[in-house]
């Protein structure tokens, strides 16, 4: 069964004109958000995006932008309390 | 090489080093692709949170099998569990293993935090003199490292072509057999029942310490004959926590709703309903419904961090909407509980 999180929230942006069709975004995405279609990358399911940032980091032409971060409520809540950037990663976070 | 020599000197503590391999720049440690009972026991201990900060492998270059200058180079984190998974799946594949210094953190987290980076990769390539050991210029990285590694930047910095292999090390043999092509299935991060199951002991351990503290306080209160909060009265709330950290993770995809907090609230409400059958007092039932589902919702919300599909934007939205509701419900429940005790 496919996991799906909230609709219409992710910050993923993509400019088709800049794409050269190298296919790296499709390769690095762990959620199958991109697919090459007629020599260009296309977003096939935006809501699947988990904002890990792998695609934008690997796009040589800066065609992709996303506010990368870890979707961890504990990290968000504790950083709000302590006013510092605290990531949650006590091991289980990103799963083993 | 100084680094690898120090590893040989400390051979006792690194049982996974079988012997040494001679290369153009000196001898390198050869590692076993078999996991010993001790490796498995250590992993088990780590999973249970015993001595979890020290589970590292010395960074550097290792050989698996009988590698030659044409053998593939795999890059990994120096977190022992990642390292073990990789060497186990490299069984019968003569290869090189370049271990980066990620401070003992797994691939995905270290890449997200910045220690699994292009600069660290460059540093290890230089330190191990990799360019003198292998004749090719290709590195195979775990796909999840892409969060912190840009293949175009690696090419610019090191001259190596970075290729992203499958998400899971266990699929490497299949990946190589397919001519270094990852199928679309290999590219997906999964979160099946088993993946969620192994996280539950850690979830429980995380709350154990504060919980024991609370029990201690309640026990002392009982000792002073302050029976306002007896240990027994606390059990329903302990149940609500377990709903949030055990049942929600287990039944995650089958519970309706997309918000984790809503999933937790729904199961918590079901649980409160169940408990209500044993309660005659209407006030107590109301207290249960105000407190129990909110507690479950809060712990379910926290599970977003352990899941592998939640986005930061989604979590921010969920906190914005659910968190105030949880606080309001908890406050109302507590006020009602105090009043019912006083009057």
CSV table of C-alpha atoms in Angstrom, one decimal:
chain,number,residue,atom,x,y,z
A,1,UNK,CA,0.0,0.0,0.0
A,2,UNK,CA,1.4,3.4,-1.0
A,3,UNK,CA,1.9,6.0,1.7
A,4,UNK,CA,0.6,9.4,1.0
A,5,UNK,CA,1.0,12.5,3.1
A,6,UNK,CA,-0.8,15.9,2.9
A,7,UNK,CA,-2.0,17.3,-0.4
A,8,UNK,CA,-0.8,20.5,-2.0
A,9,UNK,CA,1.8,21.5,0.6
A,10,UNK,CA,5.3,20.8,-0.9
A,11,UNK,CA,7.6,23.5,-2.0
A,12,UNK,CA,8.9,21.7,-5.1
A,13,UNK,CA,9.2,24.0,-8.1
A,14,UNK,CA,10.4,23.0,-11.6
A,15,UNK,CA,11.2,24.9,-14.7
A,16,UNK,CA,10.8,22.8,-17.8
A,17,UNK,CA,12.7,25.2,-20.1
A,18,UNK,CA,15.9,24.7,-18.2
A,19,UNK,CA,15.8,20.9,-18.4
A,20,UNK,CA,18.3,19.1,-20.6
A,21,UNK,CA,16.8,15.7,-19.9
A,22,UNK,CA,19.8,14.2,-18.1
A,23,UNK,CA,17.5,12.1,-16.0
A,24,UNK,CA,19.4,12.5,-12.7
A,25,UNK,CA,16.3,13.8,-10.8
A,26,UNK,CA,14.3,10.7,-11.8
A,27,UNK,CA,17.3,8.6,-10.6
A,28,UNK,CA,17.8,10.2,-7.2
A,29,UNK,CA,14.1,10.6,-6.2
A,30,UNK,CA,13.1,8.0,-3.6
A,31,UNK,CA,9.4,8.8,-4.2
A,32,UNK,CA,9.2,8.6,-8.0
A,33,UNK,CA,8.0,12.2,-8.4
A,34,UNK,CA,9.9,12.7,-11.7
A,35,UNK,CA,9.8,10.8,-15.0
A,36,UNK,CA,11.5,11.5,-18.3
A,37,UNK,CA,9.0,12.2,-21.0
A,38,UNK,CA,10.1,13.0,-24.5
A,39,UNK,CA,13.6,14.1,-23.4
A,40,UNK,CA,12.4,16.3,-20.5
A,41,UNK,CA,11.8,15.6,-16.9
A,42,UNK,CA,8.2,15.9,-15.8
A,43,UNK,CA,6.6,15.9,-12.4
A,44,UNK,CA,4.2,13.0,-12.4
A,45,UNK,CA,3.0,13.2,-8.8
A,46,UNK,CA,3.9,16.3,-6.8
A,47,UNK,CA,2.2,15.2,-3.6
A,48,UNK,CA,4.5,12.3,-3.2
A,49,UNK,CA,7.4,14.6,-2.7
A,50,UNK,CA,9.0,14.5,0.8
A,51,UNK,CA,11.2,17.5,0.2
A,52,UNK,CA,14.5,15.6,0.7
A,53,UNK,CA,16.2,17.9,-1.8
A,54,UNK,CA,18.1,15.2,-3.7
A,55,UNK,CA,16.7,16.3,-7.1
A,56,UNK,CA,17.5,20.0,-6.8
A,57,UNK,CA,21.0,19.3,-5.5
A,58,UNK,CA,21.7,17.0,-8.4
A,59,UNK,CA,20.2,19.3,-11.1
A,60,UNK,CA,23.2,20.8,-12.9
A,61,UNK,CA,21.0,23.5,-14.4
A,62,UNK,CA,19.1,24.6,-11.3
A,63,UNK,CA,15.8,23.8,-12.9
A,64,UNK,CA,14.5,22.3,-9.7
A,65,UNK,CA,14.1,24.1,-6.4
A,66,UNK,CA,12.7,22.8,-3.1
A,67,UNK,CA,13.0,23.8,0.6
A,68,UNK,CA,14.8,20.7,1.8
A,69,UNK,CA,14.2,19.5,5.3
A,70,UNK,CA,13.3,16.6,7.4
A,71,UNK,CA,9.6,16.0,8.0
A,72,UNK,CA,9.9,15.4,11.8
A,73,UNK,CA,7.4,17.0,14.2
A,74,UNK,CA,9.6,16.4,17.2
A,75,UNK,CA,12.5,18.4,15.5
A,76,UNK,CA,10.1,21.2,14.6
A,77,UNK,CA,8.6,21.4,18.1
A,78,UNK,CA,11.9,21.3,20.0
A,79,UNK,CA,13.6,23.8,17.7
A,80,UNK,CA,10.6,26.1,18.3
A,81,UNK,CA,11.1,25.7,22.0
A,82,UNK,CA,14.8,26.1,22.0
A,83,UNK,CA,15.0,28.6,19.2
A,84,UNK,CA,17.8,26.7,17.5
A,85,UNK,CA,18.0,24.5,14.5
A,86,UNK,CA,17.8,21.1,16.1
A,87,UNK,CA,17.5,18.1,13.9
A,88,UNK,CA,15.8,15.0,15.4
A,89,UNK,CA,18.0,12.3,14.0
A,90,UNK,CA,18.2,10.2,17.1
A,91,UNK,CA,18.8,7.1,15.0
A,92,UNK,CA,15.2,6.0,14.2
A,93,UNK,CA,14.4,9.2,12.4
A,94,UNK,CA,15.3,8.4,8.9
A,95,UNK,CA,14.8,4.7,9.5
A,96,UNK,CA,17.9,2.7,10.1
B,1,UNK,CA,49.4,4.0,5.1
B,2,UNK,CA,49.2,5.1,8.6
B,3,UNK,CA,45.4,4.8,9.0
B,4,UNK,CA,45.1,1.2,7.8
B,5,UNK,CA,48.1,0.2,9.8
B,6,UNK,CA,46.5,1.4,13.0
B,7,UNK,CA,43.5,-0.7,12.1
B,8,UNK,CA,45.8,-3.8,11.8
B,9,UNK,CA,47.3,-3.1,15.1
B,10,UNK,CA,43.9,-3.1,16.7
B,11,UNK,CA,42.8,-6.2,14.9
B,12,UNK,CA,41.2,-7.7,18.0
B,13,UNK,CA,38.5,-5.0,18.0
B,14,UNK,CA,37.8,-5.3,14.3
B,15,UNK,CA,36.9,-9.0,13.7
B,16,UNK,CA,35.5,-8.1,10.3
B,17,UNK,CA,39.0,-7.6,8.9
B,18,UNK,CA,40.1,-10.9,7.5
B,19,UNK,CA,43.5,-10.1,6.1
B,20,UNK,CA,45.3,-7.5,4.0
B,21,UNK,CA,45.4,-6.7,0.3
B,22,UNK,CA,48.6,-5.3,-1.4
B,23,UNK,CA,48.0,-2.3,-3.6
B,24,UNK,CA,50.1,0.3,-5.5
B,25,UNK,CA,50.2,2.4,-2.4
B,26,UNK,CA,50.6,-0.2,0.3
B,27,UNK,CA,48.5,-2.8,2.1
B,28,UNK,CA,44.8,-2.2,2.8
B,29,UNK,CA,42.5,-4.1,5.1
B,30,UNK,CA,40.4,-6.8,3.5
B,31,UNK,CA,37.0,-7.1,5.1
B,32,UNK,CA,34.8,-10.2,5.4
B,33,UNK,CA,31.5,-10.1,3.7
B,34,UNK,CA,30.1,-12.5,6.3
B,35,UNK,CA,28.5,-11.1,9.4
B,36,UNK,CA,29.6,-12.9,12.6
B,37,UNK,CA,27.3,-13.7,15.5
B,38,UNK,CA,29.0,-10.8,17.3
B,39,UNK,CA,28.1,-8.4,14.5
B,40,UNK,CA,24.5,-9.5,14.7
B,41,UNK,CA,24.5,-9.3,18.5
B,42,UNK,CA,26.0,-5.8,18.4
B,43,UNK,CA,23.4,-4.7,15.9
B,44,UNK,CA,20.7,-6.0,18.1
B,45,UNK,CA,22.1,-4.2,21.1
B,46,UNK,CA,22.3,-1.0,19.1
B,47,UNK,CA,18.7,-1.3,18.0
B,48,UNK,CA,17.8,-1.5,21.7
B,49,UNK,CA,19.7,1.6,22.4
B,50,UNK,CA,22.6,0.1,24.4
B,51,UNK,CA,25.8,1.9,23.8
B,52,UNK,CA,24.4,3.5,20.7
B,53,UNK,CA,26.8,6.4,20.3
B,54,UNK,CA,29.9,4.3,19.6
B,55,UNK,CA,28.7,2.2,16.6
B,56,UNK,CA,31.3,3.4,14.1
B,57,UNK,CA,33.8,2.0,11.6
B,58,UNK,CA,37.1,3.8,10.9
B,59,UNK,CA,36.8,5.8,7.7
B,60,UNK,CA,39.1,4.8,4.8
B,61,UNK,CA,39.4,2.3,2.0
B,62,UNK,CA,38.7,-1.4,2.4
B,63,UNK,CA,38.8,-4.3,0.0
B,64,UNK,CA,36.1,-7.0,-0.4
B,65,UNK,CA,37.2,-10.3,-2.0
B,66,UNK,CA,40.1,-9.9,-4.3
B,67,UNK,CA,39.7,-6.5,-5.8
B,68,UNK,CA,42.0,-5.2,-8.7
B,69,UNK,CA,42.4,-1.7,-10.2
B,70,UNK,CA,39.3,-2.3,-12.4
B,71,UNK,CA,37.0,-3.4,-9.5
B,72,UNK,CA,34.1,-1.1,-8.7
B,73,UNK,CA,34.2,1.3,-5.8
B,74,UNK,CA,31.3,1.6,-3.4
B,75,UNK,CA,31.0,4.5,-1.1
B,76,UNK,CA,29.3,4.3,2.4
B,77,UNK,CA,28.9,6.0,5.7
B,78,UNK,CA,30.9,4.9,8.7
B,79,UNK,CA,27.8,3.9,10.7
B,80,UNK,CA,28.4,0.2,11.4
B,81,UNK,CA,24.9,-0.9,10.5
B,82,UNK,CA,25.2,0.7,7.0
B,83,UNK,CA,28.7,-0.8,6.6
B,84,UNK,CA,27.5,-4.3,7.7
B,85,UNK,CA,24.5,-4.2,5.2
B,86,UNK,CA,26.9,-3.2,2.4
B,87,UNK,CA,29.6,-5.7,3.0
B,88,UNK,CA,27.1,-8.5,3.5
B,89,UNK,CA,25.5,-7.7,0.1
B,90,UNK,CA,28.9,-7.5,-1.6
B,91,UNK,CA,29.3,-11.2,-1.1
B,92,UNK,CA,31.4,-12.6,-4.0
B,93,UNK,CA,31.8,-9.2,-5.6
B,94,UNK,CA,35.4,-8.2,-5.7
B,95,UNK,CA,35.2,-4.5,-4.9
B,96,UNK,CA,36.6,-1.5,-3.0
B,97,UNK,CA,34.7,0.1,-0.2
B,98,UNK,CA,35.3,3.8,0.5
B,99,UNK,CA,34.0,4.6,4.0
B,100,UNK,CA,33.4,8.3,4.6
B,101,UNK,CA,33.6,9.9,8.0
B,102,UNK,CA,29.9,10.6,8.8
B,103,UNK,CA,30.4,10.6,12.6
B,104,UNK,CA,28.7,7.2,12.8
B,105,UNK,CA,25.5,8.4,11.3
B,106,UNK,CA,23.6,6.5,8.7
B,107,UNK,CA,23.6,7.5,5.0
B,108,UNK,CA,20.3,9.3,4.7
B,109,UNK,CA,20.7,11.3,7.9
B,110,UNK,CA,24.3,12.2,7.4
B,111,UNK,CA,23.6,13.3,3.9
B,112,UNK,CA,20.7,15.5,5.1
B,113,UNK,CA,22.9,16.9,7.8
B,114,UNK,CA,25.9,17.6,5.6
B,115,UNK,CA,28.6,15.2,6.8
B,116,UNK,CA,28.1,12.8,3.9
B,117,UNK,CA,29.2,15.5,1.4
B,118,UNK,CA,31.1,16.2,-1.8
B,119,UNK,CA,34.0,17.7,0.3
B,120,UNK,CA,34.2,14.7,2.6
B,121,UNK,CA,34.2,12.4,-0.4
B,122,UNK,CA,37.1,14.4,-1.9
B,123,UNK,CA,39.0,14.3,1.4
B,124,UNK,CA,38.7,10.5,1.6
B,125,UNK,CA,39.7,10.1,-2.1
B,126,UNK,CA,42.8,12.1,-1.5
B,127,UNK,CA,43.6,10.5,1.9
B,128,UNK,CA,43.3,7.0,0.6
B,129,UNK,CA,45.1,7.8,-2.7
B,130,UNK,CA,42.2,6.1,-4.5
B,131,UNK,CA,43.3,7.5,-7.9
B,132,UNK,CA,46.5,5.4,-7.6
B,133,UNK,CA,44.7,2.3,-6.6
B,134,UNK,CA,41.9,2.1,-9.2
B,135,UNK,CA,42.3,2.7,-12.9
B,136,UNK,CA,38.7,3.8,-13.6
B,137,UNK,CA,37.0,7.0,-12.4
B,138,UNK,CA,33.6,5.8,-11.2
B,139,UNK,CA,32.1,5.7,-7.7
B,140,UNK,CA,28.9,3.9,-6.8
B,141,UNK,CA,27.0,5.7,-4.0
B,142,UNK,CA,23.9,4.7,-2.2
B,143,UNK,CA,20.9,6.5,-3.7
B,144,UNK,CA,19.9,8.1,-0.5
B,145,UNK,CA,23.3,9.9,-0.3
B,146,UNK,CA,22.0,12.1,-3.2
B,147,UNK,CA,20.4,14.3,-0.5
B,148,UNK,CA,23.9,15.5,0.3
B,149,UNK,CA,25.9,14.6,-2.8
B,150,UNK,CA,25.6,16.3,-6.1
B,151,UNK,CA,26.9,14.2,-8.9
B,152,UNK,CA,27.8,17.2,-11.1
B,153,UNK,CA,29.7,18.7,-8.2
B,154,UNK,CA,31.6,15.5,-7.5
B,155,UNK,CA,32.7,15.4,-11.1
B,156,UNK,CA,34.0,19.0,-10.8
B,157,UNK,CA,35.7,18.5,-7.4
B,158,UNK,CA,37.2,15.0,-7.9
B,159,UNK,CA,37.1,14.0,-11.5
B,160,UNK,CA,35.1,10.9,-10.5
B,161,UNK,CA,31.7,10.1,-12.0
B,162,UNK,CA,29.3,9.5,-9.2
B,163,UNK,CA,26.6,6.9,-9.9
B,164,UNK,CA,23.7,6.4,-7.6
B,165,UNK,CA,23.0,2.7,-6.9
B,166,UNK,CA,19.9,1.3,-5.4
B,167,UNK,CA,18.4,2.6,-2.1
B,168,UNK,CA,19.0,-0.7,-0.4
B,169,UNK,CA,22.4,-2.4,-0.3
B,170,UNK,CA,20.8,-5.8,-0.6
B,171,UNK,CA,19.8,-5.0,-4.2
B,172,UNK,CA,23.4,-4.3,-5.3
B,173,UNK,CA,24.0,-7.8,-6.8
B,174,UNK,CA,20.8,-7.5,-8.8
B,175,UNK,CA,21.8,-3.9,-9.8
B,176,UNK,CA,25.2,-5.1,-11.0
B,177,UNK,CA,23.7,-8.0,-12.9
B,178,UNK,CA,21.4,-5.6,-14.7
B,179,UNK,CA,24.5,-3.7,-16.0
B,180,UNK,CA,24.4,-1.0,-13.2
B,181,UNK,CA,20.8,-0.1,-13.9
B,182,UNK,CA,18.5,0.3,-11.0
B,183,UNK,CA,14.9,-0.7,-11.7
B,184,UNK,CA,12.2,1.9,-10.7
B,185,UNK,CA,11.4,-0.4,-7.7
B,186,UNK,CA,15.0,-0.2,-6.5
B,187,UNK,CA,14.8,3.6,-6.5
B,188,UNK,CA,11.9,3.7,-4.1
B,189,UNK,CA,12.3,4.0,-0.3
B,190,UNK,CA,9.8,1.7,1.3
B,191,UNK,CA,8.1,1.8,4.6
B,192,UNK,CA,6.4,-1.6,4.9
B,193,UNK,CA,5.1,-3.4,8.0
B,194,UNK,CA,8.5,-4.8,8.9
B,195,UNK,CA,10.2,-1.5,8.4
B,196,UNK,CA,7.7,0.1,10.9
B,197,UNK,CA,7.9,-2.9,13.2
B,198,UNK,CA,11.7,-2.5,13.9
B,199,UNK,CA,11.1,1.1,14.8
B,200,UNK,CA,8.7,0.3,17.6
B,201,UNK,CA,11.2,-0.8,20.3
B,202,UNK,CA,13.1,2.4,19.9
B,203,UNK,CA,9.9,4.4,20.1
B,204,UNK,CA,9.1,2.7,23.4
B,205,UNK,CA,12.6,3.2,24.7
B,206,UNK,CA,12.4,6.9,23.9
B,207,UNK,CA,9.5,7.4,26.3
B,208,UNK,CA,10.6,4.9,28.9
B,209,UNK,CA,12.9,7.3,30.8
B,210,UNK,CA,10.4,10.1,31.3
B,211,UNK,CA,7.7,7.5,32.1
B,212,UNK,CA,9.8,5.9,34.8
B,213,UNK,CA,10.3,9.3,36.3
B,214,UNK,CA,6.6,9.9,36.3
B,215,UNK,CA,6.0,6.5,37.9
B,216,UNK,CA,8.5,7.3,40.6
B,217,UNK,CA,6.7,10.6,41.4
B,218,UNK,CA,3.3,8.9,41.5
B,219,UNK,CA,4.7,6.1,43.7
B,220,UNK,CA,6.1,8.7,46.2
B,221,UNK,CA,2.7,10.5,46.2
B,222,UNK,CA,1.1,7.2,47.0
B,223,UNK,CA,3.6,6.7,49.7
B,224,UNK,CA,2.5,10.0,51.3
B,225,UNK,CA,-1.0,8.8,51.1
B,226,UNK,CA,-1.9,11.5,48.5
B,227,UNK,CA,-4.2,9.3,46.6
B,228,UNK,CA,-5.2,12.0,44.1
B,229,UNK,CA,-3.2,10.3,41.3
B,230,UNK,CA,-2.7,6.7,42.0
B,231,UNK,CA,-0.6,4.5,39.7
B,232,UNK,CA,-3.8,2.6,38.6
B,233,UNK,CA,-5.5,5.8,37.6
B,234,UNK,CA,-2.6,6.3,35.2
B,235,UNK,CA,-2.9,3.1,33.3
B,236,UNK,CA,-5.5,4.3,30.8
B,237,UNK,CA,-3.1,7.1,29.8
B,238,UNK,CA,-0.3,4.7,29.4
B,239,UNK,CA,-2.6,2.8,27.0
B,240,UNK,CA,-3.2,6.0,25.1
B,241,UNK,CA,0.6,6.5,24.7
B,242,UNK,CA,0.9,2.9,23.4
B,243,UNK,CA,-1.9,3.5,20.9
B,244,UNK,CA,0.2,6.4,19.5
B,245,UNK,CA,3.6,4.7,19.4
B,246,UNK,CA,2.7,1.1,18.7
B,247,UNK,CA,-0.8,0.8,17.0
B,248,UNK,CA,-0.5,3.8,14.8
B,249,UNK,CA,2.9,2.8,13.3
B,250,UNK,CA,1.6,-0.8,12.8
B,251,UNK,CA,-1.6,0.1,11.1
B,252,UNK,CA,-0.4,3.4,9.5
B,253,UNK,CA,-1.5,2.9,5.9
B,254,UNK,CA,-4.9,1.4,6.9
B,255,UNK,CA,-6.0,4.1,9.4
B,256,UNK,CA,-8.1,6.7,7.6
B,257,UNK,CA,-6.8,10.3,7.2
B,258,UNK,CA,-3.5,11.7,6.0
B,259,UNK,CA,-2.6,13.7,9.0
B,260,UNK,CA,-0.6,11.5,11.5
B,261,UNK,CA,-2.3,13.3,14.4
B,262,UNK,CA,-5.7,12.5,13.0
B,263,UNK,CA,-4.8,8.8,12.6
B,264,UNK,CA,-3.6,8.9,16.2
B,265,UNK,CA,-6.8,10.7,17.4
B,266,UNK,CA,-9.1,8.2,15.6
B,267,UNK,CA,-7.4,5.2,17.2
B,268,UNK,CA,-7.3,7.0,20.5
B,269,UNK,CA,-11.0,7.8,20.3
B,270,UNK,CA,-11.7,4.1,19.6
B,271,UNK,CA,-9.7,3.2,22.6
B,272,UNK,CA,-11.5,5.8,24.8
B,273,UNK,CA,-14.8,4.3,23.5
B,274,UNK,CA,-13.7,0.9,24.6
B,275,UNK,CA,-12.7,2.1,28.1
B,276,UNK,CA,-16.1,3.9,28.4
B,277,UNK,CA,-17.9,0.7,28.6
B,278,UNK,CA,-16.3,0.1,32.0
B,279,UNK,CA,-17.1,3.6,33.3
B,280,UNK,CA,-20.4,4.6,34.9
B,281,UNK,CA,-19.5,8.2,35.6
B,282,UNK,CA,-20.3,10.4,32.6
B,283,UNK,CA,-17.7,13.0,33.7
B,284,UNK,CA,-15.0,10.3,33.7
B,285,UNK,CA,-16.1,9.3,30.2
B,286,UNK,CA,-15.9,12.9,29.1
B,287,UNK,CA,-12.4,13.2,30.6
B,288,UNK,CA,-11.3,10.1,28.8
B,289,UNK,CA,-12.5,11.5,25.4
B,290,UNK,CA,-10.8,14.8,26.0
B,291,UNK,CA,-7.5,13.3,27.2
B,292,UNK,CA,-6.9,9.9,25.6
B,293,UNK,CA,-7.3,10.6,21.9
B,294,UNK,CA,-5.2,13.8,22.2
B,295,UNK,CA,-2.4,11.9,23.9
B,296,UNK,CA,-2.5,9.3,21.1
B,297,UNK,CA,-2.6,12.1,18.5
B,298,UNK,CA,0.5,13.7,20.0
B,299,UNK,CA,2.6,10.6,19.9
B,300,UNK,CA,1.3,9.7,16.4
B,301,UNK,CA,2.4,13.2,15.3
B,302,UNK,CA,5.8,12.5,16.6
B,303,UNK,CA,6.0,9.4,14.4
B,304,UNK,CA,6.4,11.7,11.4
B,305,UNK,CA,10.1,11.8,12.1
B,306,UNK,CA,10.5,8.1,11.9
B,307,UNK,CA,8.4,7.7,8.7
B,308,UNK,CA,10.1,7.9,5.3
B,309,UNK,CA,7.5,9.9,3.4
B,310,UNK,CA,6.6,13.0,5.3
B,311,UNK,CA,7.7,16.4,4.0
B,312,UNK,CA,8.8,19.3,6.2
B,313,UNK,CA,6.0,21.5,4.7
B,314,UNK,CA,3.4,18.9,5.5
B,315,UNK,CA,4.7,18.5,9.1
B,316,UNK,CA,4.6,22.3,9.6
B,317,UNK,CA,1.0,22.4,8.4
B,318,UNK,CA,0.0,19.5,10.6
B,319,UNK,CA,1.6,21.1,13.6
B,320,UNK,CA,-0.1,24.4,12.8
B,321,UNK,CA,-3.6,22.8,12.7
B,322,UNK,CA,-3.4,19.8,15.1
B,323,UNK,CA,-1.1,21.0,17.8
B,324,UNK,CA,-3.4,23.8,19.2
B,325,UNK,CA,-6.3,21.4,19.1
B,326,UNK,CA,-4.3,18.8,21.1
B,327,UNK,CA,-3.4,21.4,23.7
B,328,UNK,CA,-6.9,22.7,24.0
B,329,UNK,CA,-8.4,19.2,24.4
B,330,UNK,CA,-5.7,18.3,26.9
B,331,UNK,CA,-6.3,21.5,28.9
B,332,UNK,CA,-10.0,21.0,29.0
B,333,UNK,CA,-9.6,17.4,30.1
B,334,UNK,CA,-7.2,18.3,32.9
B,335,UNK,CA,-9.4,21.1,34.2
B,336,UNK,CA,-12.4,18.8,34.2
B,337,UNK,CA,-10.3,16.1,35.9
B,338,UNK,CA,-9.2,18.5,38.7
B,339,UNK,CA,-12.8,19.7,39.2
B,340,UNK,CA,-14.2,16.2,39.4
B,341,UNK,CA,-11.7,15.4,42.1
B,342,UNK,CA,-12.4,18.5,44.1
B,343,UNK,CA,-16.2,18.5,43.9
